[in-house]
Amino acid sequence: MITIQNLKKSFRTEEVETLALNNVNLTVEEGEFVAIMGPSGCGKSTLLNIIGMLDNPTEGSYNFAGHEVGGLKESQRTQLRKGNLGFVFQSFNLIDELTVYENVELPLIYLKMGKAERKEKVMKVLERMKIAHREKHFPQQLSGGQQQRVAISRAVVTNPKLILADEPTGNLDSKNGIEVMNLLTELNQEGTTIVMVTHSDRDSHYAHRVVNLFDGQIVTESQNRAIGAMM
Amino acid sequence: MFRNYIKIAWRNLRFNRLFSAINIVGLSFGLTIVLLLFLFISHERSFDSMFPKKDRIHRSIIKTNGDFGFDTWATVPPITSLAMKEEMTHVESAARLLKHNFGRPASLRINNQNYTEDMLYWADKELVSIFDIALVRGDGATALDRPGTVILSEKAARTYFNGENPLGKTILIDSDNELEVTGVYKDFPENSTLDADMLASSNGSWFYDRRSWSNASFETYCLLKENVSTDDAQVQLNQLFEANVDEDNRWFSFALQPLEKVHLYSASYGNSYTSRIGDINEVRNMTYLAILILLIACVNYMNLTTARSQKRSKEVGISKTLGATSRSLVGRFYMETGLIAAISIFLGIVFAILLLPGFNRLTNQNLGLDLLWTPTFLTVTIAVWLITTLFSGLYPSLYLSRFLPKEILSPSLKRGMGNILIRKGLVVMQFAASTALIVGVMVIYQQTDYVQNKDLGFAADNVMAISIGGLRGNENRDALTQELENFTEVTAVSMAQGYPSMDVSGRSLRKNNLEEQGLNIQTNVADGGIIDALKLKLLAGSGLPKNKAKNDTLVEVVLNKKAIDYLGYTPEEAIGKEVYMGNPYTVVGVVDNFNYESLHQPIGAYAFHNAPTEGKSFMLVRFNSANLAKTINSLKTAFNKVAPNIDFNYTFLDQSLETLYAREKRAGQISVVFCLLAVFIAALGLFGLAAYTAEQRRKEIGIRKVLGASVAKISQMLSKDFAKLVLIALMIGFPVAYFFMENWLQGFAYRIDIQWWVFALAGSIALAIALVTVSFQAIRAALTNPTKSLRTE
């Protein structure tokens, strides 16, 4: 699904040029669950931004589901992203002014889906995430774990091929963290590809494969055994 | 999608009450002023549009030269309309209008009651058909045909006849002229230049068939034939003039002014009788001000909206990762702006309705609420809403929608500093405008104060001018003088044609009748009491003689210093000399110069004389009274004893002088309002910028606090930057204010100089307002628990 070859990303300020990613080569197969690990500043988030089509690489090639993404304009990237990609963030990133229902509904609106269909999909996913009873609440009225479940609902409501998760348990206590990881595993088992950036060794064990980044380069890749419900 | 946008916009308003309130209040204040100004402007622009033949109606005016200087007069010689009708092929009809007794009030006696009417005009019968004056009683075609006829406005008919049918009733004017009411016409609307409440037929009057090319005292309207251009008719009129008057006597030339220009383009014209004179410059200034205020309010909106960019960037980032395009986000921010603008417009209309009475007082207008429900107003409201939305939304929507989604994943990435420069620039401009306005207001007030307290060369206080136009016969007049002089409170009495602040007669002053060139001089028929009544300073000789024998044909004159300077005499030398003002006059006295016109005009030559060429319309009474009401009452009783058939009508000289500065007073009051508003809006802008900066520097503030900085230190650090901005604004605002106010002061012949401390004070006020505004945000930021700001990083 994802093929990255010789990918480079540099940031230029007035005085210095920083190479955030250097010659990264990575392939992610459909249905895979990949964890990206590494110390702070190693380029994990930059890589996730590029995979998520939020940013363009400086050099190299990135192929997503048969489309070369590297040179696309922002509007073209937006089109490709829509419905194909779901995002889960460490800080949830829900829109404060929208209710739980409306937050989850948002990507469907951007897909120009009809109201009845939207309602059906949103309710289905909220029920699945066990958060339907909170549909009329605003994000601030929910606990961190609940907020992350809403964020995951929003990420999966379009049935994306790929979910990108950036430290999805970073702001959660261990109980809620495990719940979130179980949800992601479930989604993966249903066929959704997941790429997750994490600091947590525990979380990385949910993945099939762990990619270790250091100073912008992939230093090691290791296969995990299938975990199922680990804990 | 739209519903969703509106939903987010609405909740954004609700969740951020303080910001929303500031934003909406700022915008709606601005819009209120814009709407009020629009009402004023559209009222002014609508003048005379109700007359069906407006496109063909023109007023003839003259441009003077020679002794009278270069001037434009709204009145022309009496022959003009006669010649136009008889000899001009381009003219279909023409009519003269002369305000009673050259603009003096008329004394009326109706059903044994006395009244005073300020709006009596003598008019040619053609006026009715030219302006299609609609008669509700009587026949418009013949109403003014006969001598001694008059038609009344509905208002006058109500006042004088209490709802009875006035047709056939008589009105006695100034005790000797009986007029029969032959019609009642619909009141002229507020936006009509014609303001007459009584139109008396010129037929039978002294000027009816006066074929003179001098005495330019008649407002004359003509109706051009279809498809005749103004220029062609004007050429024909001047040809007619040149054919009838030899070159030596042509001290003016004619011009034709289309009716649509009469109201707004005649502010500088002399001798206009209408009480409704507009000024295109005022309308233009109001338009610029409306645009400026709208701009400031919009800029403010931008400032406040983008001040919350940090928070909004998150929302934009999320929406973009979820598939929103930049275009749809631009739409979303426009939707929000549109919503706020709509709320503000609604509030603006409500405020405008509430403030309309005050605005009417301020601008001396009588604008009605009905103007609010016209299609034009509706169109303008929608246009203002669209413009406000498009303009205010421009920067926020473009700026905010450009946020990249990756920034929400990497919150450490900050946007560049470009926008902060724009924002600072906007605040500097707002404050520059505010300080300029503060300086302006102070200068206007100083000048107004100077004008009101300047020694005018005569004493205007405690002088009453009683209308005596209706008092016939010298015996009666002398008897009234006697009666009034008997009061202990009365210190001087004088009958005169007019008084300072009022137009009298213009003549040409010459040393002898051989001189070609003369000096324009104002002449006022008066009697021996005038110097005491006005407390003029006598430099040489005496006043006019108190008593004159009937067979004494000598005409005496008291000249002012300016006049004898022109003649080349010292005050003493002038006494006994003969001077020419059309006829010979003997100088008996010289008074010091005094300001008989507004202080806009330098003092010119002035003469009090006793030739019976003009009537004496006023009794000037100087009094010294502890109980004004009682004095007035006693004077009234005495007046009624001598003149039982005349209304006791009076004005105070100092009040009359104040009307000369009505425009300045109005400008002063309007500028105070604008100044307050501009300062308020600028303070809001600064508040927004301070909030933005505090948000931007949250982390820095947190770190400083952790390292031991005190609240005071941090507030000081934040405030210092803003003080710098205000100082820059002062540097821009001061020269601008100096330039404009110097220009304004040049319109006065007598004026103050702008003092340095005005700038110091204005600067201090601006700085104080800025610091108070900023310190609110600065202290709030400084008080925040640092763990909060650092944790979010």
Short mmCIF file of C-alpha atoms in Angstrom, two decimals, chain B residues 239-445:
data_model
loop_
_atom_site.label_atom_id
_atom_site.label_comp_id
_atom_site.label_asym_id
_atom_site.label_seq_id
_atom_site.Cartn_x
_atom_site.Cartn_y
_atom_site.Cartn_z
CA GLN B 239 -26.35 87.98 -24.40
CA LEU B 240 -29.62 89.52 -23.27
CA PHE B 241 -27.86 91.21 -20.37
CA GLU B 242 -25.10 92.59 -22.57
CA ALA B 243 -27.63 93.89 -25.09
CA ASN B 244 -29.43 95.85 -22.38
CA VAL B 245 -26.65 97.06 -20.08
CA ASP B 246 -23.55 98.93 -21.19
CA GLU B 247 -20.18 97.56 -20.20
CA ASP B 248 -19.47 100.13 -17.48
CA ASN B 249 -22.50 99.06 -15.53
CA ARG B 250 -21.95 95.36 -15.81
CA TRP B 251 -20.64 94.61 -12.33
CA PHE B 252 -21.70 90.99 -12.62
CA SER B 253 -22.40 88.23 -15.11
CA PHE B 254 -25.21 85.67 -15.07
CA ALA B 255 -25.08 81.93 -14.62
CA LEU B 256 -27.76 79.26 -14.39
CA GLN B 257 -27.71 76.68 -11.65
CA PRO B 258 -29.66 73.44 -12.21
CA LEU B 259 -32.16 72.79 -9.41
CA GLU B 260 -30.41 69.55 -8.43
CA LYS B 261 -27.32 71.61 -7.55
CA VAL B 262 -29.09 74.35 -5.63
CA HIS B 263 -29.11 72.69 -2.24
CA LEU B 264 -25.62 71.27 -2.04
CA TYR B 265 -23.57 73.63 -4.18
CA SER B 266 -24.60 77.04 -2.83
CA ALA B 267 -23.02 77.11 0.62
CA SER B 268 -20.69 79.94 -0.32
CA TYR B 269 -23.29 81.95 -2.25
CA GLY B 270 -24.47 85.22 -0.83
CA ASN B 271 -28.04 86.44 -0.38
CA SER B 272 -29.86 83.14 -0.45
CA TYR B 273 -33.20 83.30 1.35
CA THR B 274 -33.86 79.63 1.99
CA SER B 275 -33.28 78.31 5.48
CA ARG B 276 -32.20 74.97 4.02
CA ILE B 277 -28.72 75.35 2.66
CA GLY B 278 -26.58 72.26 2.40
CA ASP B 279 -22.91 71.91 1.71
CA ILE B 280 -21.44 69.36 -0.64
CA ASN B 281 -18.18 69.49 1.30
CA GLU B 282 -19.99 68.48 4.44
CA VAL B 283 -21.68 65.62 2.56
CA ARG B 284 -18.34 64.57 1.12
CA ASN B 285 -16.62 64.74 4.49
CA MET B 286 -19.40 62.68 6.01
CA THR B 287 -19.04 60.14 3.21
CA TYR B 288 -15.28 59.89 3.78
CA LEU B 289 -15.86 59.60 7.50
CA ALA B 290 -18.42 56.85 6.97
CA ILE B 291 -15.94 54.95 4.80
CA LEU B 292 -13.14 55.56 7.30
CA ILE B 293 -15.22 54.36 10.23
CA LEU B 294 -16.32 51.30 8.31
CA LEU B 295 -12.68 50.59 7.46
CA ILE B 296 -11.54 51.04 11.05
CA ALA B 297 -14.32 48.78 12.27
CA CYS B 298 -13.47 46.14 9.65
CA VAL B 299 -9.76 46.34 10.42
CA ASN B 300 -10.64 45.90 14.03
CA TYR B 301 -12.63 42.82 13.24
CA MET B 302 -9.64 41.38 11.39
CA ASN B 303 -7.37 42.16 14.28
CA LEU B 304 -9.59 40.58 16.86
CA THR B 305 -10.42 37.52 14.77
CA THR B 306 -6.87 36.70 13.84
CA ALA B 307 -5.81 37.38 17.41
CA ARG B 308 -7.22 33.97 18.21
CA SER B 309 -5.28 32.36 15.40
CA GLN B 310 -3.53 29.85 17.64
CA LYS B 311 -6.81 28.31 18.61
CA ARG B 312 -8.25 28.59 15.14
CA SER B 313 -5.18 27.02 13.57
CA LYS B 314 -5.94 23.81 15.39
CA GLU B 315 -9.47 23.80 14.04
CA VAL B 316 -8.22 24.53 10.53
CA GLY B 317 -5.59 21.83 10.78
CA ILE B 318 -8.09 19.23 11.91
CA SER B 319 -10.57 20.19 9.22
CA LYS B 320 -7.86 19.94 6.60
CA THR B 321 -6.69 16.51 7.73
CA LEU B 322 -10.33 15.44 7.56
CA GLY B 323 -10.59 16.58 3.97
CA ALA B 324 -11.51 20.27 4.02
CA THR B 325 -9.99 22.26 1.19
CA SER B 326 -8.60 25.79 1.57
CA ARG B 327 -11.51 27.02 -0.50
CA SER B 328 -14.11 25.48 1.74
CA LEU B 329 -12.34 26.96 4.76
CA VAL B 330 -12.31 30.41 3.20
CA GLY B 331 -16.05 29.91 2.80
CA ARG B 332 -16.33 28.84 6.39
CA PHE B 333 -14.56 31.94 7.74
CA TYR B 334 -16.57 34.17 5.46
CA MET B 335 -19.68 32.52 6.80
CA GLU B 336 -18.58 33.38 10.30
CA THR B 337 -17.78 36.96 9.33
CA GLY B 338 -21.11 37.21 7.53
CA LEU B 339 -22.91 36.01 10.63
CA ILE B 340 -21.12 38.50 12.88
CA ALA B 341 -21.65 41.27 10.34
CA ALA B 342 -25.35 40.41 10.16
CA ILE B 343 -25.70 40.53 13.94
CA SER B 344 -23.75 43.78 13.98
CA ILE B 345 -25.89 45.29 11.24
CA PHE B 346 -29.02 44.31 13.11
CA LEU B 347 -27.64 45.88 16.29
CA GLY B 348 -26.41 48.82 14.22
CA ILE B 349 -29.96 49.44 12.97
CA VAL B 350 -31.33 49.18 16.52
CA PHE B 351 -28.67 51.62 17.79
CA ALA B 352 -29.31 53.91 14.83
CA ILE B 353 -33.02 54.02 15.68
CA LEU B 354 -32.22 54.75 19.32
CA LEU B 355 -29.62 57.37 18.47
CA LEU B 356 -31.53 59.10 15.67
CA PRO B 357 -33.03 61.84 17.87
CA GLY B 358 -29.59 62.64 19.27
CA PHE B 359 -28.07 62.53 15.81
CA ASN B 360 -30.76 64.90 14.56
CA ARG B 361 -29.87 67.35 17.30
CA LEU B 362 -26.19 66.97 16.54
CA THR B 363 -26.55 67.58 12.83
CA ASN B 364 -29.46 69.97 13.10
CA GLN B 365 -31.60 67.75 10.91
CA ASN B 366 -35.02 66.31 11.14
CA LEU B 367 -34.41 62.85 9.71
CA GLY B 368 -37.31 60.47 10.14
CA LEU B 369 -37.32 56.75 10.81
CA ASP B 370 -39.29 56.29 7.59
CA LEU B 371 -35.97 56.67 5.76
CA LEU B 372 -34.99 53.35 7.30
CA TRP B 373 -37.65 51.42 5.46
CA THR B 374 -36.98 52.65 1.95
CA PRO B 375 -35.70 50.28 -0.73
CA THR B 376 -32.55 52.41 -1.01
CA PHE B 377 -31.80 51.98 2.65
CA LEU B 378 -32.41 48.27 2.38
CA THR B 379 -30.11 48.04 -0.62
CA VAL B 380 -27.45 50.05 1.14
CA THR B 381 -27.78 47.91 4.27
CA ILE B 382 -27.27 44.77 2.23
CA ALA B 383 -24.38 46.41 0.38
CA VAL B 384 -22.76 47.49 3.65
CA TRP B 385 -23.24 43.98 5.01
CA LEU B 386 -21.62 42.48 1.91
CA ILE B 387 -18.75 44.96 1.90
CA THR B 388 -18.17 44.51 5.62
CA THR B 389 -18.25 40.76 5.27
CA LEU B 390 -16.00 40.65 2.23
CA PHE B 391 -13.52 43.17 3.58
CA SER B 392 -13.46 42.10 7.22
CA GLY B 393 -13.37 38.46 6.28
CA LEU B 394 -10.60 38.90 3.75
CA TYR B 395 -7.61 38.73 6.04
CA PRO B 396 -8.92 36.21 8.58
CA SER B 397 -10.18 33.80 5.95
CA LEU B 398 -7.07 33.95 3.79
CA TYR B 399 -4.73 33.99 6.76
CA LEU B 400 -6.42 31.28 8.76
CA SER B 401 -7.29 28.98 5.91
CA ARG B 402 -3.63 28.93 4.87
CA PHE B 403 -2.64 27.12 8.04
CA LEU B 404 -1.10 23.81 7.16
CA PRO B 405 -2.41 20.67 8.80
CA LYS B 406 1.07 19.45 9.65
CA GLU B 407 1.31 22.31 12.12
CA ILE B 408 -1.20 20.75 14.40
CA LEU B 409 0.84 17.58 14.43
CA SER B 410 3.97 19.57 15.19
CA PRO B 411 2.79 22.28 17.50
CA SER B 412 6.30 23.53 17.99
CA LEU B 413 6.29 24.90 14.47
CA LYS B 414 5.18 28.51 14.59
CA ARG B 415 4.03 30.68 11.78
CA GLY B 416 6.25 33.48 10.65
CA MET B 417 6.18 36.99 12.03
CA GLY B 418 4.83 38.59 8.86
CA ASN B 419 1.28 38.82 10.13
CA ILE B 420 2.29 40.44 13.41
CA LEU B 421 3.78 43.29 11.39
CA ILE B 422 0.51 43.75 9.51
CA ARG B 423 -1.38 43.67 12.77
CA LYS B 424 0.93 46.20 14.38
CA GLY B 425 0.66 48.37 11.31
CA LEU B 426 -3.13 48.32 11.55
CA VAL B 427 -3.07 49.31 15.20
CA VAL B 428 -0.58 52.09 14.51
CA MET B 429 -2.86 53.45 11.79
CA GLN B 430 -5.89 53.31 14.09
CA PHE B 431 -4.07 55.11 16.85
CA ALA B 432 -2.63 57.66 14.45
CA ALA B 433 -6.18 58.45 13.31
CA SER B 434 -7.36 58.63 16.91
CA THR B 435 -4.64 61.00 18.07
CA ALA B 436 -5.21 63.18 15.02
CA LEU B 437 -8.89 63.33 15.97
CA ILE B 438 -8.07 64.14 19.60
CA VAL B 439 -5.87 67.02 18.46
CA GLY B 440 -8.60 68.10 16.04
CA VAL B 441 -11.26 68.17 18.74
CA MET B 442 -9.03 70.18 21.07
CA VAL B 443 -8.21 72.74 18.39
CA ILE B 444 -11.86 73.07 17.35
CA TYR B 445 -12.83 73.66 20.97
#
